[in-house]
Short mmCIF file of C-alpha atoms and ligand atoms in Angstrom, two decimals:
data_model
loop_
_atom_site.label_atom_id
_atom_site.label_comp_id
_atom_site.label_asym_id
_atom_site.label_seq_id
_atom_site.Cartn_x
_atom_site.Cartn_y
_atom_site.Cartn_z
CA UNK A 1 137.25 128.57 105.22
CA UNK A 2 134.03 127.57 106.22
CA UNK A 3 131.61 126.93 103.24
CA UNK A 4 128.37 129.01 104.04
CA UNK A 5 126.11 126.12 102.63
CA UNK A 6 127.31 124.00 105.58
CA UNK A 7 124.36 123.11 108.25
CA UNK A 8 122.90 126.57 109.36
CA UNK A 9 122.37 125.14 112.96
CA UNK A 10 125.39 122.83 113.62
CA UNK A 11 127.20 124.03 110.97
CA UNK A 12 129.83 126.20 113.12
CA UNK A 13 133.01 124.23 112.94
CA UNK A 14 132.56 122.53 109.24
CA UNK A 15 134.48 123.40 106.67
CA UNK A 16 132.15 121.90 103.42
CA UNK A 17 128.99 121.52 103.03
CA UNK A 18 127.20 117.68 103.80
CA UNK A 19 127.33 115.32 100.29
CA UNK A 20 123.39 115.36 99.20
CA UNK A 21 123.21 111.89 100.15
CA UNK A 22 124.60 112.40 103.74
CA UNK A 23 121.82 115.12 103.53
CA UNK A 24 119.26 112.50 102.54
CA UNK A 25 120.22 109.35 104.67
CA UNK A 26 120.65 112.14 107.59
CA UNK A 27 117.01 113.81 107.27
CA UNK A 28 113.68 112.65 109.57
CA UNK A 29 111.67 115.71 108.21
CA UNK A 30 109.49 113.41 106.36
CA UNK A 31 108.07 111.48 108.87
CA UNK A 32 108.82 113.54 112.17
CA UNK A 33 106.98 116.63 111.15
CA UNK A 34 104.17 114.57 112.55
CA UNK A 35 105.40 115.41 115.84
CA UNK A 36 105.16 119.12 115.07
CA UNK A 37 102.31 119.48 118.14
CA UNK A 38 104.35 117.49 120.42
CA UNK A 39 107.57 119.49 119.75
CA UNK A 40 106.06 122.99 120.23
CA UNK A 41 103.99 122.43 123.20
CA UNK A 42 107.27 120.58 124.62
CA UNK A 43 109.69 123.99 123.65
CA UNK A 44 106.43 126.27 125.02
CA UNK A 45 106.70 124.56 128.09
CA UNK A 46 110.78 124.91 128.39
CA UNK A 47 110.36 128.27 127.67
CA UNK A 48 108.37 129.27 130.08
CA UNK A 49 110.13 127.45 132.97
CA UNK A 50 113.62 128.75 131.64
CA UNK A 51 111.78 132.12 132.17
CA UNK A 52 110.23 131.72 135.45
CA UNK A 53 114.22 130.04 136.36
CA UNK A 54 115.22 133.61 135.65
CA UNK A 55 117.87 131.46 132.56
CA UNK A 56 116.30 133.96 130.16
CA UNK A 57 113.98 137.24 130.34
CA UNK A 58 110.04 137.38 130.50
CA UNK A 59 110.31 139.30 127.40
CA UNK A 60 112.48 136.61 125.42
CA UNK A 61 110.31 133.94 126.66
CA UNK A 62 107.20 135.63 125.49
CA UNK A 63 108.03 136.34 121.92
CA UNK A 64 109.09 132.53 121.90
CA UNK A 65 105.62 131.65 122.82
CA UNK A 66 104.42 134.29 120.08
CA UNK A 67 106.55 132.94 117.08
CA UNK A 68 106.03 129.15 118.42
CA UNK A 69 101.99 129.71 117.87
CA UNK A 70 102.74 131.30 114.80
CA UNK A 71 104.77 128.41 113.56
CA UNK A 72 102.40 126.24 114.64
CA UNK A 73 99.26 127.52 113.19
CA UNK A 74 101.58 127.84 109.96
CA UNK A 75 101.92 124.31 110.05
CA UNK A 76 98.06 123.77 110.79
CA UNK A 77 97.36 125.82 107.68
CA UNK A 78 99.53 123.93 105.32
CA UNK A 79 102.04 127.04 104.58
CA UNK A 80 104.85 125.71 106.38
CA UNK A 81 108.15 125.18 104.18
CA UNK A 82 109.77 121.81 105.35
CA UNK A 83 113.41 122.00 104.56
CA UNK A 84 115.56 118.67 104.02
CA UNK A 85 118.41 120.55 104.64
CA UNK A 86 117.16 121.50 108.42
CA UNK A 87 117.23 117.56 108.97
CA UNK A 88 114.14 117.29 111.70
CA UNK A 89 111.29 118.77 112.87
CA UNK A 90 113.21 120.19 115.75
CA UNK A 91 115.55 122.23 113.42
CA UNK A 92 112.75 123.09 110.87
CA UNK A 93 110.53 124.85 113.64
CA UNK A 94 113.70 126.77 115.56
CA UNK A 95 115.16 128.31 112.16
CA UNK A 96 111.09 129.69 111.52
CA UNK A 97 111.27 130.76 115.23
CA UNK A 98 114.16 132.49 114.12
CA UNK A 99 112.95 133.76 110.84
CA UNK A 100 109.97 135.37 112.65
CA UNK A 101 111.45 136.18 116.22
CA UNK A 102 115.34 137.20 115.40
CA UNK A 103 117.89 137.00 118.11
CA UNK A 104 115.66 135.82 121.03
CA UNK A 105 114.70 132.28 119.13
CA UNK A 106 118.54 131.73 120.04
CA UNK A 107 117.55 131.13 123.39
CA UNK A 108 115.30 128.70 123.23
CA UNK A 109 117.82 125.78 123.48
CA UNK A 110 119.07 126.77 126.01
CA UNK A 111 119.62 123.72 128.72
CA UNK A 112 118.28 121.44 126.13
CA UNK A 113 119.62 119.25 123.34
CA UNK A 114 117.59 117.69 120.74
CA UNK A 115 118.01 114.06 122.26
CA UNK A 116 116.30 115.30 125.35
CA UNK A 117 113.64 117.22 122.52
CA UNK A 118 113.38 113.70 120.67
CA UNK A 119 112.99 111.71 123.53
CA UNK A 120 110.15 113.95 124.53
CA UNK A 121 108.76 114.68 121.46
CA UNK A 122 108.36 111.18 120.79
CA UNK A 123 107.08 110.18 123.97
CA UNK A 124 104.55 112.77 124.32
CA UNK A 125 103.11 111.15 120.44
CA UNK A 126 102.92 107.92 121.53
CA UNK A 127 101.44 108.66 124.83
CA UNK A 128 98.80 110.60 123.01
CA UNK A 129 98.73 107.86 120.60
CA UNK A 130 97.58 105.50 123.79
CA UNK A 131 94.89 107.88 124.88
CA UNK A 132 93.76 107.04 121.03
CA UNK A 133 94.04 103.91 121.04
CA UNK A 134 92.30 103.99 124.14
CA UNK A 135 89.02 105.39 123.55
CA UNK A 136 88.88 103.40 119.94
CA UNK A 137 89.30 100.00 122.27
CA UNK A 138 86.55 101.53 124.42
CA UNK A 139 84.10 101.74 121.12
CA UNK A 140 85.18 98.25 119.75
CA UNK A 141 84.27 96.99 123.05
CA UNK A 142 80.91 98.56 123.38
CA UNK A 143 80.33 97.49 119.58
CA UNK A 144 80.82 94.01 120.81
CA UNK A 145 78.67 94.37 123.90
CA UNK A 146 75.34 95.07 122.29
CA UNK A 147 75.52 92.77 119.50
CA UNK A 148 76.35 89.82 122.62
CA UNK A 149 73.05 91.08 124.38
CA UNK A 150 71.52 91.78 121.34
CA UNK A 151 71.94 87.80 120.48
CA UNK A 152 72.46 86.57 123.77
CA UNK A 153 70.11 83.21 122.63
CA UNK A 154 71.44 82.91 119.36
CA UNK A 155 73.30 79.16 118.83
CA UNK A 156 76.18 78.87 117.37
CA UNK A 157 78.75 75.47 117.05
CA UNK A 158 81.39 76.36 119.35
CA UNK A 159 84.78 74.87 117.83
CA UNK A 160 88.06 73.22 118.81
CA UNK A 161 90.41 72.42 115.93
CA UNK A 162 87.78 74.28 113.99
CA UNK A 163 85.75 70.94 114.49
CA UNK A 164 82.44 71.78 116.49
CA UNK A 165 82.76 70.73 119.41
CA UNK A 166 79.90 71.57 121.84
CA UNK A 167 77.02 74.21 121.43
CA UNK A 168 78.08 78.21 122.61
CA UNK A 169 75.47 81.05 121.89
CA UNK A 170 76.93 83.99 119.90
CA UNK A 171 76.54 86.23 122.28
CA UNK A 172 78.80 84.37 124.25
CA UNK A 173 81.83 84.62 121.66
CA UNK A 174 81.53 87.65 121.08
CA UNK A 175 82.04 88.42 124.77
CA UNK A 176 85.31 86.32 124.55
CA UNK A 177 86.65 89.25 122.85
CA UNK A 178 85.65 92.07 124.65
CA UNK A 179 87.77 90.06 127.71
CA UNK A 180 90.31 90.03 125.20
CA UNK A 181 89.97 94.21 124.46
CA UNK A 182 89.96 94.63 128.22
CA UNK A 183 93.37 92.97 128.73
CA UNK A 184 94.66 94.83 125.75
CA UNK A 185 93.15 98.11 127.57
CA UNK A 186 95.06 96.96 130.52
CA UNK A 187 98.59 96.52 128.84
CA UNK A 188 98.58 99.93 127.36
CA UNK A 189 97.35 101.31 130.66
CA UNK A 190 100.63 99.57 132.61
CA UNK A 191 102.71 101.10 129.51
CA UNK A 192 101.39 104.56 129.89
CA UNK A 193 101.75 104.62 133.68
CA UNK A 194 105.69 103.73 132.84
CA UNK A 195 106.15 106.33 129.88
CA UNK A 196 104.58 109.17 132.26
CA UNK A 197 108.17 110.36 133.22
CA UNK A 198 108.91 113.43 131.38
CA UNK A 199 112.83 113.54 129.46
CA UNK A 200 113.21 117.15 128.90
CA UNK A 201 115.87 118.78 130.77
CA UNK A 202 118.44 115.43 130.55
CA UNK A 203 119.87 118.05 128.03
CA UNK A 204 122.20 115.56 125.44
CA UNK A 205 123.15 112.92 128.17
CA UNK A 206 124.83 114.72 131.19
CA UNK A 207 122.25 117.11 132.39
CA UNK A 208 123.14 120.95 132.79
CA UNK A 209 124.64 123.62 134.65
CA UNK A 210 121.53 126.24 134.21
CA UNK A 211 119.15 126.28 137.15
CA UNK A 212 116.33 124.16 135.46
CA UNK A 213 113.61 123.56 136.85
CA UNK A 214 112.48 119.61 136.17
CA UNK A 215 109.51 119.31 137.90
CA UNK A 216 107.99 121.94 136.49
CA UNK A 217 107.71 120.93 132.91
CA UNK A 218 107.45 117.79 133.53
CA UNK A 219 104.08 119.07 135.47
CA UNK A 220 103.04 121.55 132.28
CA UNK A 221 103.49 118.45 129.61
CA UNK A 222 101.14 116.06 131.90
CA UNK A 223 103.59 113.87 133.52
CA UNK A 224 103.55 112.53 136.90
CA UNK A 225 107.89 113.00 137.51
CA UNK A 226 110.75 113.80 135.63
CA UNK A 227 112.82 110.94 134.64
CA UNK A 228 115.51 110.21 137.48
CA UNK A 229 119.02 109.42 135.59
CA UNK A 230 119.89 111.13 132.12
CA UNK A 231 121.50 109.13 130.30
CA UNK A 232 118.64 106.46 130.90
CA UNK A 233 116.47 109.44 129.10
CA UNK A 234 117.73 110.09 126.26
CA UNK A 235 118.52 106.33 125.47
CA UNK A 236 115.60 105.02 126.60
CA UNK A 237 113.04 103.82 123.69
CA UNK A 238 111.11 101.49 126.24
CA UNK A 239 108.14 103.20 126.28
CA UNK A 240 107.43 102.88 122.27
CA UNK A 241 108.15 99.32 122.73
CA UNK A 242 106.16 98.58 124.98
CA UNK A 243 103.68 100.39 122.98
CA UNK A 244 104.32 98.24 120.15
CA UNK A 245 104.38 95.13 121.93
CA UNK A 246 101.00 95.56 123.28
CA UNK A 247 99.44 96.15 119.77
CA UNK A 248 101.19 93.59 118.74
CA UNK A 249 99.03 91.45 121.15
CA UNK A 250 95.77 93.67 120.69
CA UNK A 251 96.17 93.45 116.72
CA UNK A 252 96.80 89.65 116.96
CA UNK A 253 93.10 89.61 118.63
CA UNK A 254 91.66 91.73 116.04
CA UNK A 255 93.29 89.38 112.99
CA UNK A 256 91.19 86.23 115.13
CA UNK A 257 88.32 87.85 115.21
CA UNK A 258 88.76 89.04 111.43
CA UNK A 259 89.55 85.47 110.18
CA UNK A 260 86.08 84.38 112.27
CA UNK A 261 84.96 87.05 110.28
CA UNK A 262 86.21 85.91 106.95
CA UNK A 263 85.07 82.36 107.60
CA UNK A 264 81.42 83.10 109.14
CA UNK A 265 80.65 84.78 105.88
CA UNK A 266 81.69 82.17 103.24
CA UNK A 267 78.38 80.39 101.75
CA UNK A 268 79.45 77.26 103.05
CA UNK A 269 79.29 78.83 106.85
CA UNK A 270 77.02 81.13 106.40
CA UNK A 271 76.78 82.24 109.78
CA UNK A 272 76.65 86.12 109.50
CA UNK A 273 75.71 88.75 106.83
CA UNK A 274 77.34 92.07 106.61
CA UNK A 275 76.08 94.54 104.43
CA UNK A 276 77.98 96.12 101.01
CA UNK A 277 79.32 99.06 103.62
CA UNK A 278 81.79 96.22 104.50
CA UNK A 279 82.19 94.40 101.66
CA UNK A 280 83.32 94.36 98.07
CA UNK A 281 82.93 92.64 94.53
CA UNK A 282 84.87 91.01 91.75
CA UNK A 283 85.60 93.09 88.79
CA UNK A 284 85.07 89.67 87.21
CA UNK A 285 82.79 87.23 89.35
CA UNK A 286 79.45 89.34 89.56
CA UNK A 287 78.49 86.79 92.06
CA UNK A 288 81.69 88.16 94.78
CA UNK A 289 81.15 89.94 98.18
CA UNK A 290 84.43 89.66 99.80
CA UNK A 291 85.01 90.45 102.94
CA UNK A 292 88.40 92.85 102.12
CA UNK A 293 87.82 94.74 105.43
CA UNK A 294 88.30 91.94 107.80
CA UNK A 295 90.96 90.41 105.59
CA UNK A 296 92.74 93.74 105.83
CA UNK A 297 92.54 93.73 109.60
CA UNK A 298 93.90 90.27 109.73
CA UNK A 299 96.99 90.97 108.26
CA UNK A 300 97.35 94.69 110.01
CA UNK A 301 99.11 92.09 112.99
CA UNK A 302 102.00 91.61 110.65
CA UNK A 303 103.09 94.86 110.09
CA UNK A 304 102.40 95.94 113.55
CA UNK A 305 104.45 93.10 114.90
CA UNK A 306 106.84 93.91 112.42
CA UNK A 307 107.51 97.30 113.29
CA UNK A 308 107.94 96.03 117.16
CA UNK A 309 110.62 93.29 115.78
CA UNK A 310 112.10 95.81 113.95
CA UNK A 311 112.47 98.37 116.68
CA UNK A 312 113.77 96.25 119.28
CA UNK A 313 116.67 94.90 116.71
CA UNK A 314 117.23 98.87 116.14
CA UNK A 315 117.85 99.27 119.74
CA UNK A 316 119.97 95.86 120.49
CA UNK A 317 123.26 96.51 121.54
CA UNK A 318 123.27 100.15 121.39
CA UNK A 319 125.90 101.81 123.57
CA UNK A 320 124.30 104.30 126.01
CA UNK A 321 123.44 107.36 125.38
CA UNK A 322 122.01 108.29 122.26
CA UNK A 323 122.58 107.00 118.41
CA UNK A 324 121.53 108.01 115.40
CA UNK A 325 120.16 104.42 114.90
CA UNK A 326 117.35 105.76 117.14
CA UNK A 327 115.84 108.12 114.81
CA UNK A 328 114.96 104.88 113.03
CA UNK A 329 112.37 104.56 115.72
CA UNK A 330 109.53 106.73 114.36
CA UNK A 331 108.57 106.61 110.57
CA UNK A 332 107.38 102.69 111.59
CA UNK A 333 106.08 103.63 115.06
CA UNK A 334 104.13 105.98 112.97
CA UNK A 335 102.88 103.50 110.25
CA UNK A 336 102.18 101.03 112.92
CA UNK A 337 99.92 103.60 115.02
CA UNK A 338 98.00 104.66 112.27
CA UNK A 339 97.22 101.16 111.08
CA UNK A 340 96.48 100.29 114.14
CA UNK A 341 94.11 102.95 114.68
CA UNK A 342 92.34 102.24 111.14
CA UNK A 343 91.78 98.50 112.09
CA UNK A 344 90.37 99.14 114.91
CA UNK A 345 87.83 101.73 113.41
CA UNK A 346 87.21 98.88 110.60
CA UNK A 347 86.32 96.25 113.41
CA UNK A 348 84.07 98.76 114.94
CA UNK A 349 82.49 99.52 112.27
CA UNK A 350 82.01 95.90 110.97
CA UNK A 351 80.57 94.58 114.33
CA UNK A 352 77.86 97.29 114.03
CA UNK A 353 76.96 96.05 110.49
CA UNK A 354 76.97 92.74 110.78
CA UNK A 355 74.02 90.74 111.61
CA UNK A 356 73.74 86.65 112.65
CA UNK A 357 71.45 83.95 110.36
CA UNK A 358 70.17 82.39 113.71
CA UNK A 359 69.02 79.42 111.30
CA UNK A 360 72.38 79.00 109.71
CA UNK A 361 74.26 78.52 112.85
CA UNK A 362 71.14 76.86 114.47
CA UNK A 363 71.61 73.97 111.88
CA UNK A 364 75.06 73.92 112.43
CA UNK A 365 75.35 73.83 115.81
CA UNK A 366 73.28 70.45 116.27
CA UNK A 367 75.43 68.82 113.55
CA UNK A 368 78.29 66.56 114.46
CA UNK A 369 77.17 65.07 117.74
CA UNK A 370 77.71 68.32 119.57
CA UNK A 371 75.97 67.66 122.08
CA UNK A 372 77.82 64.24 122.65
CA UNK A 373 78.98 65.45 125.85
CA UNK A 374 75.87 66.97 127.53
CA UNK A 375 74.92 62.82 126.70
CA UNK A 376 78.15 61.32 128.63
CA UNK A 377 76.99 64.31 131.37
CA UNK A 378 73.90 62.78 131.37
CA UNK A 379 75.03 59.41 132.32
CA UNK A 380 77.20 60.56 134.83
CA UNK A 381 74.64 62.07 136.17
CA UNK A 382 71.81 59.92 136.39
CA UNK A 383 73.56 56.30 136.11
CA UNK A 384 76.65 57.22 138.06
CA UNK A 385 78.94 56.21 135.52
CA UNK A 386 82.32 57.12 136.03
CA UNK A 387 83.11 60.19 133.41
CA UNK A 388 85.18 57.63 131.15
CA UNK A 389 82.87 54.76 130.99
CA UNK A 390 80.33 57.58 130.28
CA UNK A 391 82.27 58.64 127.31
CA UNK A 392 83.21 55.19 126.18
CA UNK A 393 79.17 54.52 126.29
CA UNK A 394 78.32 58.32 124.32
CA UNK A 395 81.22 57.18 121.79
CA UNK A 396 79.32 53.90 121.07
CA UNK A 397 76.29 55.65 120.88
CA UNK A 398 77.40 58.55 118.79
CA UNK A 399 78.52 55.94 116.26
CA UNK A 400 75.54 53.72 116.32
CA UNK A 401 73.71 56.95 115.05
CA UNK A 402 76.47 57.90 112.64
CA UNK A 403 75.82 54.63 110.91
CA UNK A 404 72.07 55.47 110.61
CA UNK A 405 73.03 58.91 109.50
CA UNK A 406 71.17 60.24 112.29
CA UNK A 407 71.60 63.25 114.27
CA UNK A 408 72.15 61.84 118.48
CA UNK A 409 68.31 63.51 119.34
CA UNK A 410 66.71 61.53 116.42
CA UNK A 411 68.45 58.04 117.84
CA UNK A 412 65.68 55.74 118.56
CA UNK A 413 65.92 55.18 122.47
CA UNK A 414 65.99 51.25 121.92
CA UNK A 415 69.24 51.88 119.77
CA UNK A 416 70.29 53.73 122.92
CA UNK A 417 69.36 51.26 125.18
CA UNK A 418 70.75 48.65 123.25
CA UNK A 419 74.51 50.31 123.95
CA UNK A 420 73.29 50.86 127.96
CA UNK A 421 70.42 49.49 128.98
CA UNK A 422 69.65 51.84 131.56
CA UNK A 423 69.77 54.89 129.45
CA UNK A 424 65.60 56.44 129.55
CA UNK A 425 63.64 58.06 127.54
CA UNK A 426 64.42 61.69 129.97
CA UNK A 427 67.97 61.57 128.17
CA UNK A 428 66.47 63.22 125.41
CA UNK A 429 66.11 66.36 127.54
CA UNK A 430 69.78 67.05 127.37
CA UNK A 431 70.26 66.23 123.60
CA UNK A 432 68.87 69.66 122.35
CA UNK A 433 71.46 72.48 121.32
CA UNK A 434 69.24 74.96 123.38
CA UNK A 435 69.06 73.00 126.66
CA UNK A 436 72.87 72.29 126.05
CA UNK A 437 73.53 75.68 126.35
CA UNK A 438 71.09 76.64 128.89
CA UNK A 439 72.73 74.28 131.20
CA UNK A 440 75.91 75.71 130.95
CA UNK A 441 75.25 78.03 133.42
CA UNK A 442 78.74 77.62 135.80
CA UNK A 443 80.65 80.98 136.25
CA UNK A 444 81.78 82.13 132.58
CA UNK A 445 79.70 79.50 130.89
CA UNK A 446 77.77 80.19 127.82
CA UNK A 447 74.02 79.56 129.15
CA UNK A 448 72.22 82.49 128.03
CA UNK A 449 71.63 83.85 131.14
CA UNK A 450 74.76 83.97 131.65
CA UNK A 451 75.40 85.80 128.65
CA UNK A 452 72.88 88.92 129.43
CA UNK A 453 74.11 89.27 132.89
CA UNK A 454 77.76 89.65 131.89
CA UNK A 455 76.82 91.70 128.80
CA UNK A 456 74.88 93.77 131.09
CA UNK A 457 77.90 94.26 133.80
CA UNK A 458 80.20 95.36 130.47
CA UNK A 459 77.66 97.82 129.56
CA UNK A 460 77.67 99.34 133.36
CA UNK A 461 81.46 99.04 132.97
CA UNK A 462 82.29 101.02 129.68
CA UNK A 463 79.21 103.60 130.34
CA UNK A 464 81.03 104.61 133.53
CA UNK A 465 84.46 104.56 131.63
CA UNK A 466 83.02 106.51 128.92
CA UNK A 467 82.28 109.24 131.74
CA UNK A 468 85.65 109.54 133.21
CA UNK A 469 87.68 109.89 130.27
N1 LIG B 501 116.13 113.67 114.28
C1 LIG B 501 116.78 113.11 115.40
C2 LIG B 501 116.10 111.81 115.81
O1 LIG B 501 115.02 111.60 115.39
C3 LIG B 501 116.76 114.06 116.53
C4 LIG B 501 117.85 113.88 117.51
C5 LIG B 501 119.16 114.26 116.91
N2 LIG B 501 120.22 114.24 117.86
C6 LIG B 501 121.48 114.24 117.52
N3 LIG B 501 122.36 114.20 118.47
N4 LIG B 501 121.87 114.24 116.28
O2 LIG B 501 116.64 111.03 116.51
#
């Protein structure tokens, strides 16, 4: 006897109805209804082929199109009843279909399973999720680029082992990362360009029978082809990976620039201000602005690369086609998207805020001999000294000064001299953080003139961007 509780859409051949926890383990509903946009332009656009296929009639296809609206602008409005017990998204929206269509919702699924659904559901999210993620790098980026032109001049130590190593103007690292953004741009551009295939019509693995027409839905959802083999669609989780791994990378930028962030602000650095937008206090040191924002953003890499780790060990050694292992894929996906997305607003925002003390990294940047090299450059230069006698020469010289506690500039030239006799009184020229960095004018130096021209190109670059997407 079949029991009547038994699954109202599968439910056919069962005989009891599912344990509650089978229920529970078994249902998505709780994250997937996220996908509700994706699934009902994805069964609008099915419809409509199966009807212009001549698989069902105009009439059928139309009041599908009618309920599917409804049910979506139910959903919209926050009246739609989510049922555990209709496991997924996909089920919850047909049995509505049904409730406000009858008979003709029936013929919806018709040359479709819900692993092809899933497959596309999931890959139209993410692919909107990249066209997101997209335009939020875009704003980052331009963030970044006026604040570099805005302090193209400014001097900052530049650091190696987080010991400062030679003189770099602000503008100059902050530039570093907008190279960075671009390359993360890039990687979710190459991932997009592969997920563009669309997986509807693989129907559960094999294909179908009905007269389906591929091309055109894959056309109606925005996709360049349909996929070519079907059990490669409905298996296939490459395209969220690939997602995943590339803000993986992109968040591991953001967490750099965050902990540059985090450092820059402690008194001791004192190298930028942001305002109390960005920052927060101590509900016991009065004296606390912590920087919680750009700490958060640091540590959004570790959940993000989590969620990629934990994906691809999901998808290890699963058997073609589909598993129900796979439905593990979204709720993180999900979590990882939206953090992602939430960092990257942060950053923005926290870029715009913040503002440089010139002085603070002025000071900084001539202490510890950084300029120890534009001295050995000197040599070279001037006394043709081989580059390593140079720096044996600088070294000497550097500690001579040390000794005095002097910085290299304030070095009498006779204690130069005394080291290399040759050394004149024109070395002092290159001993200054500001005509360090002006010299560094080779192709992707810091030299500020440098720094406007390429801040300048980025602008040109990401205003024409802006225009075409
Ligand atoms: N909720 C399922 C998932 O997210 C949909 C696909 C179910 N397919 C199946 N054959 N049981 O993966």
């Amino acid at each position: 006897m079949t029991d009547k509780s038994a699954n109202k859409m599968w439910g056919g051949r069962f005989e009891v109805s599912n344990d509650d926890l089978m229920v529970a383990i078994n249902a998505s509903i709780g994250f997937d209804k996220a996908m509700a946009p994706q699934d009902i332009r994805g069964s609008k656009a099915h419809a409509d082929m199966l009807a212009r296929q001549g698989i069902i009639s105009k009439a059928d296809a139309k009041e599908i199109q009618r309920g599917l609206d409804q049910v979506l602008a139910e959903i919209a409005g926050g009246t739609f009843q989510f049922k555990l017990a209709l496991e997924d998204i996909h089920m919850n929206v047909e049995s509505r279909l049904s409730e406000l269509i009858g008979p003709a919702s029936g013929r919806l699924h018709t040359a479709r399973s819900r692993n092809d659904q899933v497959a596309l559901d999931f890959r139209l999210y993410v692919r909107d999720a990249v066209d997101a993620i997209d335009a939020a790098l875009l704003k980052l980026m331009a963030a970044l680029v006026a604040k570099a032109e805005a302090h193209a001049d400014v001097i900052m130590p530049g650091f190696t082992h987080l010991q400062p190593a030679q003189p770099v103007t602000f503008g100059h690292h902050l530039l570093a990362y907008v190279e960075m953004l671009a390359r993360d741009r890039g990687r979710f551009t190459d991932a997009r360009a592969r997920m563009n295939e669309s997986p509807l019509g693989a129907a559960a693995l094999a294909g179908t029978s009905f007269p389906i027409d591929r091309h055109m839905t894959a056309e109606a959802l925005g996709f360049d082809r349909p996929t070519s083999n079907s059990l490669d669609s409905v298996a296939d989780r490459d395209f969220a990976l690939e997602t995943l791994a590339a803000m993986s990378i992109a968040a591991m930028h953001l967490s750099r620039l965050s902990e540059e962030i985090v450092i820059w602000m402690t008194p001791q650095f004192g190298f930028i201000k942001l305002t109390d937008r960005w920052t927060t206090g101590s509900s016991i040191m009065p004296q606390k602005r912590n920087p919680d924002a750009a700490e958060l953003c640091r540590a959004k890499v570790g959940r993000i690369a989590g969620t990629f780790q934990g994906l691809l060990m999901v998808m290890k050694g699963l058997p073609l086609t589909y598993s129900k292992d796979m439905q593990e894929d979204k709720e993180t996906t999900f979590d990882a998207i939206h953090n992602f997305n939430v960092a990257l607003a942060a950053m923005t925002g926290m870029i715009l805020d913040l503002e440089p003390v010139p002085a603070a990294m002025h000071a900084a940047a001539g202490r510890g001999y950084s300029t120890a090299t534009d001295l050995a450059d000197w040599l070279v230069r001037e006394l043709k000294l081989p580059f390593r006698e140079a720096h044996h020469v600088t070294g000497s010289i550097v500690k001579s000064a040390e000794t005095k506690g002097l910085g290299l500039e304030d070095l009498p030239l006779a204690d130069m001299q005394a080291v290399e006799p040759r050394i004149t009184k024109a070395v002092f020229s290159v001993l200054s953080v500001e005509n360090s960095v002006a010299s560094r004018i080779s192709h992707g130096g810091t030299a500020p003139q440098n720094v406007r021209k390429m801040a300048r190109a980025w602008s040109k670059r990401l205003e024409k961007l802006r225009q075409t997407s």
